[in-house]
XYZ file of C-alpha atoms in Angstrom:
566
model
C 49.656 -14.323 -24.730
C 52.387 -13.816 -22.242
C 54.885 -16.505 -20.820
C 53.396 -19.273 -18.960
C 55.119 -20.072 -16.096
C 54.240 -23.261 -13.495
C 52.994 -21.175 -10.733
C 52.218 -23.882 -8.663
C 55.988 -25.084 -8.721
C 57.787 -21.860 -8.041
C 57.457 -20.670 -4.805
C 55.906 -17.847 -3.582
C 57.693 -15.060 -2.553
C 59.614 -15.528 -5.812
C 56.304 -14.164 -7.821
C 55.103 -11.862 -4.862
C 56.108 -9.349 -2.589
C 54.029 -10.545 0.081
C 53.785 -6.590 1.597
C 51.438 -5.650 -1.471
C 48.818 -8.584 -0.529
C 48.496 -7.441 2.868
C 50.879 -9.659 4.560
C 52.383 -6.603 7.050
C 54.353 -8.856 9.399
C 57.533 -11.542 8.852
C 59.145 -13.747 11.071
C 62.741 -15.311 9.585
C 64.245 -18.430 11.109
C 66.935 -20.068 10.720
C 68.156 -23.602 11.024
C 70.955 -26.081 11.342
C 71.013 -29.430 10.464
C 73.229 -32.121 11.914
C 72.208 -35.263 10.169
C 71.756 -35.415 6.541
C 68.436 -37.955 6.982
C 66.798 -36.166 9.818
C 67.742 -33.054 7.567
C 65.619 -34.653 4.561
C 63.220 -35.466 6.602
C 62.982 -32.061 8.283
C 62.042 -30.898 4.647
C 59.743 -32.841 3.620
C 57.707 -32.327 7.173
C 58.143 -28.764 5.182
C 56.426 -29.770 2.204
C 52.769 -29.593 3.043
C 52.931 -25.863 4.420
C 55.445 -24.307 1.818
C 53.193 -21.834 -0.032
C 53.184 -21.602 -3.957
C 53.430 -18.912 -6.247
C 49.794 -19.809 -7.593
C 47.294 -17.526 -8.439
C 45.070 -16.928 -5.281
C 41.356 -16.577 -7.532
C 39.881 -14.694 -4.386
C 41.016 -12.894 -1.560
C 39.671 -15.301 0.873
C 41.721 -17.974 -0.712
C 45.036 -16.066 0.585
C 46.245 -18.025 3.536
C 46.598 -16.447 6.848
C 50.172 -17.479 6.975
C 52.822 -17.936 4.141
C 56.024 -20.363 4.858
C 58.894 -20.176 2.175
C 62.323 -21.688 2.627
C 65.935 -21.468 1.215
C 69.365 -23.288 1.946
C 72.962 -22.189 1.665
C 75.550 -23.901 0.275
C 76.298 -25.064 3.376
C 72.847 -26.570 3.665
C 72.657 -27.977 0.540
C 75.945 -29.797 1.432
C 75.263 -31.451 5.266
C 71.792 -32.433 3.161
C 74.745 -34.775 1.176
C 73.440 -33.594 -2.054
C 76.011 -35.295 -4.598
C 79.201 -33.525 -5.330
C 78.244 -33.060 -9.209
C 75.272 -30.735 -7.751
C 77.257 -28.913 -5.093
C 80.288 -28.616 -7.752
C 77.822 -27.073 -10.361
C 76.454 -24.064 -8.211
C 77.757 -20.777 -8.649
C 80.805 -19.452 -6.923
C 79.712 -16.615 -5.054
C 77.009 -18.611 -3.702
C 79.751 -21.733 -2.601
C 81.563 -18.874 -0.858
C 78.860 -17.141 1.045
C 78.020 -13.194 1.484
C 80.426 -13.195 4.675
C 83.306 -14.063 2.175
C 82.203 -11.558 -0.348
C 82.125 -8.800 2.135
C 85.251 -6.644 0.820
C 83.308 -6.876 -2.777
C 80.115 -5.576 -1.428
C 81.302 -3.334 0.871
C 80.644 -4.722 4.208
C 83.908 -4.282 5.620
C 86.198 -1.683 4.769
C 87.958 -2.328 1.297
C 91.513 -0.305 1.799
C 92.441 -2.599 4.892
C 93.697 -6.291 4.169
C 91.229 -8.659 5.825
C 94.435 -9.836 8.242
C 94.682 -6.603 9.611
C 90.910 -6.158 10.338
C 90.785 -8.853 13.414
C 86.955 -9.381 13.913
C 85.591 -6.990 11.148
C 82.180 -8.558 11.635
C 81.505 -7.716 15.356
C 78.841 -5.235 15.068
C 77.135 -7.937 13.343
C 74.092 -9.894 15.059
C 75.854 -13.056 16.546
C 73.984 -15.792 13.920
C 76.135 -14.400 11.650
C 79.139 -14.185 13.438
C 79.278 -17.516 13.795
C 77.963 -18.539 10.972
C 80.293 -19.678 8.189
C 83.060 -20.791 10.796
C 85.144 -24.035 11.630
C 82.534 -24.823 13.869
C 79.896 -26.408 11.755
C 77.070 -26.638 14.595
C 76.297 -22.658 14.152
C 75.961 -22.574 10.376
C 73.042 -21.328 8.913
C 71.583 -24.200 6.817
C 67.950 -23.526 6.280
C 65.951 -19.897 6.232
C 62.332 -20.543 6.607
C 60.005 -17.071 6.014
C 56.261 -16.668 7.669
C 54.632 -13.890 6.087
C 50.914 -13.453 8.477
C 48.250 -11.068 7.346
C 46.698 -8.523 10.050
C 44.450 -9.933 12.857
C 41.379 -8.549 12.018
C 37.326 -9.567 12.978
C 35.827 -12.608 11.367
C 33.855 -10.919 9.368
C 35.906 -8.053 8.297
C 38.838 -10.260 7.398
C 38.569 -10.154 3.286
C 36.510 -7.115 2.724
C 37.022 -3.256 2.661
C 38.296 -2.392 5.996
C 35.812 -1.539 8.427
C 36.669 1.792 10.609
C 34.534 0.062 13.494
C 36.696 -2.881 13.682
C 38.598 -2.988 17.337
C 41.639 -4.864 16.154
C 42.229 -1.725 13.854
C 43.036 -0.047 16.782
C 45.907 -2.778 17.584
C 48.483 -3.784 15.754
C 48.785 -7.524 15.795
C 49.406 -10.430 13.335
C 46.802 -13.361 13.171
C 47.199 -16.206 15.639
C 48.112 -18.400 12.670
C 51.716 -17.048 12.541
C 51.787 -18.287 16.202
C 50.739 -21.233 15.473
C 53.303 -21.560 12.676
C 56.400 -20.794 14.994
C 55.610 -23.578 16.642
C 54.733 -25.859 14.547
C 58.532 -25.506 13.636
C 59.593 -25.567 16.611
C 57.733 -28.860 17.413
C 58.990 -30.113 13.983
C 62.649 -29.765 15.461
C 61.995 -31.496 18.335
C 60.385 -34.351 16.910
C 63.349 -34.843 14.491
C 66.643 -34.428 16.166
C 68.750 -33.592 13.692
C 67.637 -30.060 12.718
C 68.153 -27.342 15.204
C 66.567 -23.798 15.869
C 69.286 -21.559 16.182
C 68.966 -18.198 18.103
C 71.487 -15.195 18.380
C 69.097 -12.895 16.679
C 68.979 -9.094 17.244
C 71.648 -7.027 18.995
C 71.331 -8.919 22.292
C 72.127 -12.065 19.758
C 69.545 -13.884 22.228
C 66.492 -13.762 19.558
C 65.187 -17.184 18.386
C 63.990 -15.482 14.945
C 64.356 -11.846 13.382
C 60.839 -10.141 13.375
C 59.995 -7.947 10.743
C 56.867 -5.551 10.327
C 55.401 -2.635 7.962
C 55.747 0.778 9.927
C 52.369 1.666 11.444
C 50.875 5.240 11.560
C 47.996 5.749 13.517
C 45.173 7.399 11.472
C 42.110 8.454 12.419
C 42.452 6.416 15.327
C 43.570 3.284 13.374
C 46.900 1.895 12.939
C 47.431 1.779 9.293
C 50.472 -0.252 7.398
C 52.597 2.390 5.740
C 54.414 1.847 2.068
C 57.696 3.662 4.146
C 60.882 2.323 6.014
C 62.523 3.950 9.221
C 63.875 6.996 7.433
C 60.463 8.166 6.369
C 61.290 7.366 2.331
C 58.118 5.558 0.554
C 59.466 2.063 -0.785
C 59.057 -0.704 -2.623
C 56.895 1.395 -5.756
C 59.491 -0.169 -8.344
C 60.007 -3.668 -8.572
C 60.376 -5.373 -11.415
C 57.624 -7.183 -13.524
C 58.477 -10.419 -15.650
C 56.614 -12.333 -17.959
C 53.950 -15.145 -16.372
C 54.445 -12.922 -12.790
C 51.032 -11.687 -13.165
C 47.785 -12.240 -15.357
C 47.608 -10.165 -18.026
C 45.389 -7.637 -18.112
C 47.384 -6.516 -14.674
C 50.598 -7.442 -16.579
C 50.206 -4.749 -18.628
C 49.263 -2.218 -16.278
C 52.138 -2.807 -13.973
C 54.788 -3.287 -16.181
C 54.744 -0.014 -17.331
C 57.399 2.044 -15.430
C 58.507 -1.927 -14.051
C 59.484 -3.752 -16.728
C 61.773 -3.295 -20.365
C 61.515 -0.201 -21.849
C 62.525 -1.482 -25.776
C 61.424 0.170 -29.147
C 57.816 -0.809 -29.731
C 55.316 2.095 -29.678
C 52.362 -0.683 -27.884
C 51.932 0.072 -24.233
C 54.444 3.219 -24.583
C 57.200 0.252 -25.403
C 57.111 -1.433 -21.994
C 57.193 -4.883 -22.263
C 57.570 -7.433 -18.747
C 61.382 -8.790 -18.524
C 62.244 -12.195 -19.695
C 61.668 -14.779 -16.435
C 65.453 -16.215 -16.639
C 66.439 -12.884 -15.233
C 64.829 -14.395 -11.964
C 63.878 -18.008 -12.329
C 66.216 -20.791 -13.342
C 65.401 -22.603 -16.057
C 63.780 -20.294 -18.043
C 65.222 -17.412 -21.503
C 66.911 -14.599 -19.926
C 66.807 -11.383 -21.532
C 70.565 -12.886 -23.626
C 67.815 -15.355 -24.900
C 69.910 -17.856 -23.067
C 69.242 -20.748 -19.566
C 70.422 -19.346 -17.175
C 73.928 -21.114 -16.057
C 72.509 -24.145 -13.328
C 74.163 -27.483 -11.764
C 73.588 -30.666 -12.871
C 70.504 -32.018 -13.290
C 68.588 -29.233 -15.056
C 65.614 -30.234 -12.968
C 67.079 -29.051 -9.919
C 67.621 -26.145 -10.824
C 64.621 -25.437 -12.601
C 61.942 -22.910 -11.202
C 64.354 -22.214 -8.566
C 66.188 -18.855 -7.811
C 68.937 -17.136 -5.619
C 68.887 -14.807 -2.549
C 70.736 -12.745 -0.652
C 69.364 -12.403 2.657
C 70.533 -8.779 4.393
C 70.053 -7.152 7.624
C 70.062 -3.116 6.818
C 70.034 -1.658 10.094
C 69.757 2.038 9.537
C 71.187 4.887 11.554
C 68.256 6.969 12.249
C 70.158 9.587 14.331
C 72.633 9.800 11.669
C 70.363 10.469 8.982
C 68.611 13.314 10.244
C 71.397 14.793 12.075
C 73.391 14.606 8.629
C 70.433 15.474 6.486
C 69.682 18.717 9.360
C 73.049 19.819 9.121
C 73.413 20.160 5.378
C 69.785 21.456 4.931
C 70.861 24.471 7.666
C 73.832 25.476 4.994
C 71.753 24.226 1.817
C 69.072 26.708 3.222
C 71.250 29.661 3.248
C 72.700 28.754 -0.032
C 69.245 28.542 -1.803
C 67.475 31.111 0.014
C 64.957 29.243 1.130
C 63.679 28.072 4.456
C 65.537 25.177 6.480
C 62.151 22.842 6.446
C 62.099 23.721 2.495
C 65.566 22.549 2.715
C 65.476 19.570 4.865
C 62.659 17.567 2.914
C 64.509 18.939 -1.016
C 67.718 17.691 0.588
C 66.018 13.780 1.095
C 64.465 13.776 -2.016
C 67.585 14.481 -3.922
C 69.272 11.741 -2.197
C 66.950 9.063 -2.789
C 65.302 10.154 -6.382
C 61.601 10.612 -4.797
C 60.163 12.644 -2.507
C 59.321 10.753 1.181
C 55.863 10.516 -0.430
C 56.530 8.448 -3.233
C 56.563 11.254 -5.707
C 59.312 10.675 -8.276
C 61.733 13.837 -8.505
C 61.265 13.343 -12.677
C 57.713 14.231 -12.281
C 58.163 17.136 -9.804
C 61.886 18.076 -9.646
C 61.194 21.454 -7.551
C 59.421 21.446 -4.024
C 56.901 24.226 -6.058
C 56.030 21.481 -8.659
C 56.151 19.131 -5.664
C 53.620 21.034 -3.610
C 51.116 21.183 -7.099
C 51.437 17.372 -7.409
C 50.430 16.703 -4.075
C 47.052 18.852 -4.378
C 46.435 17.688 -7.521
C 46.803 14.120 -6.415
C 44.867 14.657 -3.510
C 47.569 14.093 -0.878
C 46.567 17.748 0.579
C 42.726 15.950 1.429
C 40.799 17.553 3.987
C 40.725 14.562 6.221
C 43.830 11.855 7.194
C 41.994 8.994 6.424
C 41.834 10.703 3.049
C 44.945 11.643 2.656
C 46.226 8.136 3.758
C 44.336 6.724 0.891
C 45.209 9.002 -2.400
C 48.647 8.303 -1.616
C 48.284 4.540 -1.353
C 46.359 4.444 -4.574
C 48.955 6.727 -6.095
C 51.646 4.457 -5.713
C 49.603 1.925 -8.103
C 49.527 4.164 -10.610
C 51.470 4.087 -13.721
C 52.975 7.520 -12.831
C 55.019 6.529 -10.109
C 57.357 4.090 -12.064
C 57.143 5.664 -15.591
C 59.737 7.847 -16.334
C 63.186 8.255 -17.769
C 66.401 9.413 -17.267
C 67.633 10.142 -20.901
C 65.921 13.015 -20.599
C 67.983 14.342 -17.673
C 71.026 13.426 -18.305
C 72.997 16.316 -16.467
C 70.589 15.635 -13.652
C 68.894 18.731 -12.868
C 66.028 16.764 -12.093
C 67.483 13.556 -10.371
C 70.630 13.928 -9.205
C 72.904 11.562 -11.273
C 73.829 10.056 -8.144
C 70.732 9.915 -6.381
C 69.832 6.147 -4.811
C 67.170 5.473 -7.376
C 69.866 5.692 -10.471
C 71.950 3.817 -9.033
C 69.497 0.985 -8.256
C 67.647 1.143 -11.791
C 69.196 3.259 -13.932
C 66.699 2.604 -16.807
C 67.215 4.324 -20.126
C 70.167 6.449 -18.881
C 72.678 4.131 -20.510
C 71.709 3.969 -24.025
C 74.682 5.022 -25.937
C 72.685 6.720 -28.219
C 72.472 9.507 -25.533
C 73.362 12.643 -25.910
C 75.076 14.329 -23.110
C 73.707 18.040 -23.674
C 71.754 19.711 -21.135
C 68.568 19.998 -23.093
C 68.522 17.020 -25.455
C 66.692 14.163 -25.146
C 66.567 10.657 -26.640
C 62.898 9.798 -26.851
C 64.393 6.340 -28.215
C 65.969 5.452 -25.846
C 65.753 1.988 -24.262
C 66.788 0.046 -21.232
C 68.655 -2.622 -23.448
C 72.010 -2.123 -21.002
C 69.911 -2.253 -18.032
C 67.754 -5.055 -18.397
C 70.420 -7.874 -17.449
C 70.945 -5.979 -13.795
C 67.560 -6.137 -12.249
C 66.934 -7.265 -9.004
C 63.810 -8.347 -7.522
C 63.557 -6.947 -3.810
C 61.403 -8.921 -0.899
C 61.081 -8.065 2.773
C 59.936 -5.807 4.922
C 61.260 -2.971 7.935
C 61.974 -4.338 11.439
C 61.541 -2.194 14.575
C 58.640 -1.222 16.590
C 59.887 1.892 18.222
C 58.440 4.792 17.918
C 59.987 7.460 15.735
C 60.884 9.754 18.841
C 62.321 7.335 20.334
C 64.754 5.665 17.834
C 68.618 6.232 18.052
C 71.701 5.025 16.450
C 71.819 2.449 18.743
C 67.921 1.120 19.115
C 67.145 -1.707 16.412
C 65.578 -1.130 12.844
C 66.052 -1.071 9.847
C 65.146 -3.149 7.064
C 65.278 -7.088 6.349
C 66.616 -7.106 2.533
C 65.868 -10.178 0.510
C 67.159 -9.818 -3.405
C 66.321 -12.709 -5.695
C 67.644 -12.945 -8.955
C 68.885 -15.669 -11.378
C 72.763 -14.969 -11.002
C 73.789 -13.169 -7.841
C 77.128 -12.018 -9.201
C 75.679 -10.163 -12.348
C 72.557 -8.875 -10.850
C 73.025 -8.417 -7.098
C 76.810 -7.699 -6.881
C 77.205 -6.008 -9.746
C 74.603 -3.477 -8.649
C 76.238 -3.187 -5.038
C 79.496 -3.110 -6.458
C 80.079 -0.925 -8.931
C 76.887 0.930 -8.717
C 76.285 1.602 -5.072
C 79.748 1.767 -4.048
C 81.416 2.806 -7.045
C 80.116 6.024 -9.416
C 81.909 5.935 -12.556
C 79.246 4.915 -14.651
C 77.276 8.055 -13.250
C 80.324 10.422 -13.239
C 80.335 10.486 -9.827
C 84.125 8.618 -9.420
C 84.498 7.136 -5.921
C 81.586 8.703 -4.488
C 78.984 6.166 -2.976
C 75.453 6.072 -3.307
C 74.199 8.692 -0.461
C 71.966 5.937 1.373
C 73.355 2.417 0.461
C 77.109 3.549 0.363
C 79.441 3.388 2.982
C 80.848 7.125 3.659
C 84.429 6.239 5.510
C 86.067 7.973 3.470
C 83.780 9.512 0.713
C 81.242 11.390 2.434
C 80.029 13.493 -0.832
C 77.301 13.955 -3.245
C 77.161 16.505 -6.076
C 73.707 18.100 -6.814
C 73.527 20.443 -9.912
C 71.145 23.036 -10.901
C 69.709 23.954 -14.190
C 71.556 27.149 -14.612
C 67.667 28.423 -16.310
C 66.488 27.988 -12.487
C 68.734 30.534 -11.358
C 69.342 28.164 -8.518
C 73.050 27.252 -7.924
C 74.691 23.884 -7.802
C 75.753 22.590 -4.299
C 77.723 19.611 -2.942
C 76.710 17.461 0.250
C 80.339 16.817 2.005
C 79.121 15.521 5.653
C 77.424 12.624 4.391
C 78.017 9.603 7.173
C 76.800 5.800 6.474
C 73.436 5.157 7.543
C 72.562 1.958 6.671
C 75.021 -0.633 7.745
C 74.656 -4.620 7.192
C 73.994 -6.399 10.299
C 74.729 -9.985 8.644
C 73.102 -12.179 6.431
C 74.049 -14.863 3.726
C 73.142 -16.288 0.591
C 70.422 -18.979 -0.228
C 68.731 -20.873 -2.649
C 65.404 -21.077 -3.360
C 64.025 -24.649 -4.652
C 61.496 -25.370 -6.668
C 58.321 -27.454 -4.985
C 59.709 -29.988 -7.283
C 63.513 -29.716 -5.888
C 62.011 -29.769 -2.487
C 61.039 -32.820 -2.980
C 63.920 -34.418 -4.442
C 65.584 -33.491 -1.361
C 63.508 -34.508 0.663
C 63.771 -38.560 -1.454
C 67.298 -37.855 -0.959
C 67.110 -38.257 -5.221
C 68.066 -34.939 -6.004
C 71.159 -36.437 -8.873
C 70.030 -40.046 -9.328
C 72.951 -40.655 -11.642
């Protein structure tokens, strides 16, 4: 039997992304609280609409609207929890993601921060202001409403009907309306918690709004699996033990979870819940590090809220540029060279196909028949690749057996982000050999758990540099400084553990001043090696901060103002 975890104390968008359960649209507000009483009492107004991480037995038992919330430090400190708590939390999360900006890469790391002046002015203004002298514009409190898809009465929980007008719109259900104000109502009432706006590039937004990118199908508008650049996300997040019941357990967690040395289920086994939860065996077989009381802590997790606004223009002018030499290089033709070029950068091809399964556009082309993405009809289409993505075959596969990376570039996005079995030291480095032992025992302790969804309604035609989207980042993990950081450190703007040296990761990275990325070539291929040198940063963070996610049972000591009775 696998790990039981209380469900019903963790909440929710710590056991689901709320995307996969047809939740398409977000809406993030943020809060700051003034008086530590009102403040408690603000929360536990909170309590009886914060939704759990319990099972859901049918799909009609799904909520129309999800609310989860999180506090800084900051929060956690005008809430006057005691100094023995505050003392105890970790210090990356005391300091706040505006302070670790030169570690992540926010800010440019060759300049002292004195001779930047106001590195963070391209951010949106709740987070230039947040984290100053000036305590009345700190973020305190991040409150998430995740709303399913207005849809007809009785076409709300069953297959989707093609005669259904609302498919023809795209529009969340009234509830999330409703929601938003019942917040806002909730702030007025109390008086000591405030609504704070500055959202979006006009910083005049009461909340960030975040939805699934649409295509229009048939006639319908369809959620998509894909972001702004046109890449298919979100296929490999991780899967821990007492995430999921257990006959899905197992299918999931293939390709998701541990790859270790047991032959049963092809030796994937779900990760140990302390990698994610507080208060629970890490994969060290250790509690994760916590404040004082252990209760507190317990069932709880971090997050790093991010704003990714991505560079559309950028992209496909850089990406159009090198195809148009990569083209002439290969011999091949510059739309050949275009979509190859993206898929090398990112580890997949835009439709979710991994480049370990199909590392040539040929083999590429044969998957996509053979999967049916090539259907007759769009509708069709639509759905092979949707039920593709559930398949074990879009997580499962390795890098030990590509460890020059002829298949997947060794710095390609997707090894940088999960770089499975490809550090066993058992590996050898030769061009053909392969380790079919290999494990992900070095990897294991840097997973991340990724939540969120795109923001931006524009059409693609019609998005710039300069016209918002992007996508609203939320990573949750036990310890932000080993999981999170590390990974955005040394592996997305760093390459030495992929031989790459100070080249960044092509999507994630910033490209100031290292605008490369080396793609080889089986030399059996008779293809030749070639090296992107234009590349420009196209994703760039637009603020953010970190937070912590309470238990039901936390929330409620806050909320009794009894959160260290001692």
């Amino acid at each position: 039997m696998s790990y039981r975890l209380d469900l019903d104390d963790i909440q929710g968008n710590v056991a689901r992304a709320y995307g996969r359960y047809s939740y398409p649209f977000a809406r993030y507000m943020f809060f700051n609280i003034s008086h530590a009483a009102k403040g408690r009492a603000f929360v536990n107004d909170l309590l009886p609409y914060v939704t759990t991480a319990a099972r859901w037995p049918k799909p009609e038992d799904k909520p129309p609207c999800t609310l989860n919330v999180g506090f800084t430090f900051m929060g956690l400190y005008r809430l006057q929890l005691s100094n023995r708590v505050l003392q105890g939390m970790p210090e990356e999360f005391i300091a706040g993601m505006k302070d670790r900006a030169f570690l992540l890469g926010d800010r440019d790391q060759t300049v002292p921060e004195s001779a930047l002046g106001k590195w963070d002015k391209h951010w949106d203004q709740i987070w230039q202001d947040n984290r100053c002298i000036d305590n009345d514009h700190d973020v305190h409190v991040w409150i998430s409403l995740n709303a399913q898809r207005k849809l007809s009465a009785d076409n709300s929980h069953k297959d989707l009907n093609p005669k259904d007008p609302l498919l023809k719109v795209v529009e969340p259900v009234d509830d999330l309306a409703r929601m938003t104000q019942t917040l806002r109502d909730l702030c007025d009432s109390n008086g000591g918690v405030r609504l704070i706006e500055g959202n979006g590039a006009s910083g005049t937004d009461p909340w960030h709004d975040a939805q699934a990118v649409f295509d229009q199908i048939d006639g319908l508008w369809l959620p998509t699996p894909r972001e702004h650049f046109g890449f298919t996300d979100g296929i490999g997040d991780p899967v821990f033990a007492g995430q999921l019941p257990a006959k899905e357990e197992r299918e999931r967690v293939v390709g998701r979870g541990k790859r270790m040395g047991s032959k049963d289920n092809g030796g994937w086994q779900p990760l140990n819940p302390g990698e994610f939860i507080l208060g629970h065996p890490d994969e060290a077989q250790e509690l994760p590090p916590s404040a004082h009381p252990p209760e507190f802590m317990r069932n709880g997790s971090f997050m790093a809220y991010r704003k990714l606004h991505e560079n559309v223009a950028t992209f496909r002018r850089t990406v159009s540029d090198e195809a148009a030499r990569y083209a002439r290089v290969q011999g091949i033709s510059q739309e050949e060279a275009d979509v190859t070029l993206r898929a090398k950068m990112v580890g997949r091809w835009p439709d979710g196909i991994p480049l370990a399964a199909a590392p040539t556009h040929a083999k590429w082309m044969d998957m996509r028949k053979a999967e049916g993405f090539e259907a007759d009809t769009a509708m069709a289409r639509f759905a092979a690749q949707i039920a593709y993505l559930d398949k074990p075959e879009a997580a499962n596969f390795r890098y030990a057996n590509d460890m020059q990376g002829y298949k997947t570039p060794l710095g390609a996005h997707m090894r940088r982000v999960n770089t499975r079995d490809y550090l066993d030291p058992l590996n050898a480095t030769d061009a053909k050999a392969d380790n079919p032992e290999a494990t992900t025992a070095l990897n294991k302790r840097r997973r991340i758990m990724r939540r969120g969804l795109p923001y931006g309604t524009l059409p693609a035609d019609q998005q710039t540099d300069e016209t918002e989207q992007g996508v609203t980042m939320m990573i949750l993990c036990a310890s932000l400084f080993r999981q999170f950081e590390f990974i955005q450190q040394q592996w997305i703007q760093y390459g030495l553990d992929f031989h790459q040296g100070n080249d960044t990761c092509p999507l994630l990275g910033n490209h100031e001043h290292h605008k490369r990325m080396a793609i080889p070539a089986d030399p059996a291929s008779g293809t030749c090696p070639y090296t992107m040198s234009r590349l420009d940063t196209v994703v760039e963070c637009r603020g953010g901060d970190y937070f912590f996610i309470p238990s039901i049972t936390a929330l409620r000591a806050i909320a009794m103002g009894v959160v260290d009775p001692t």
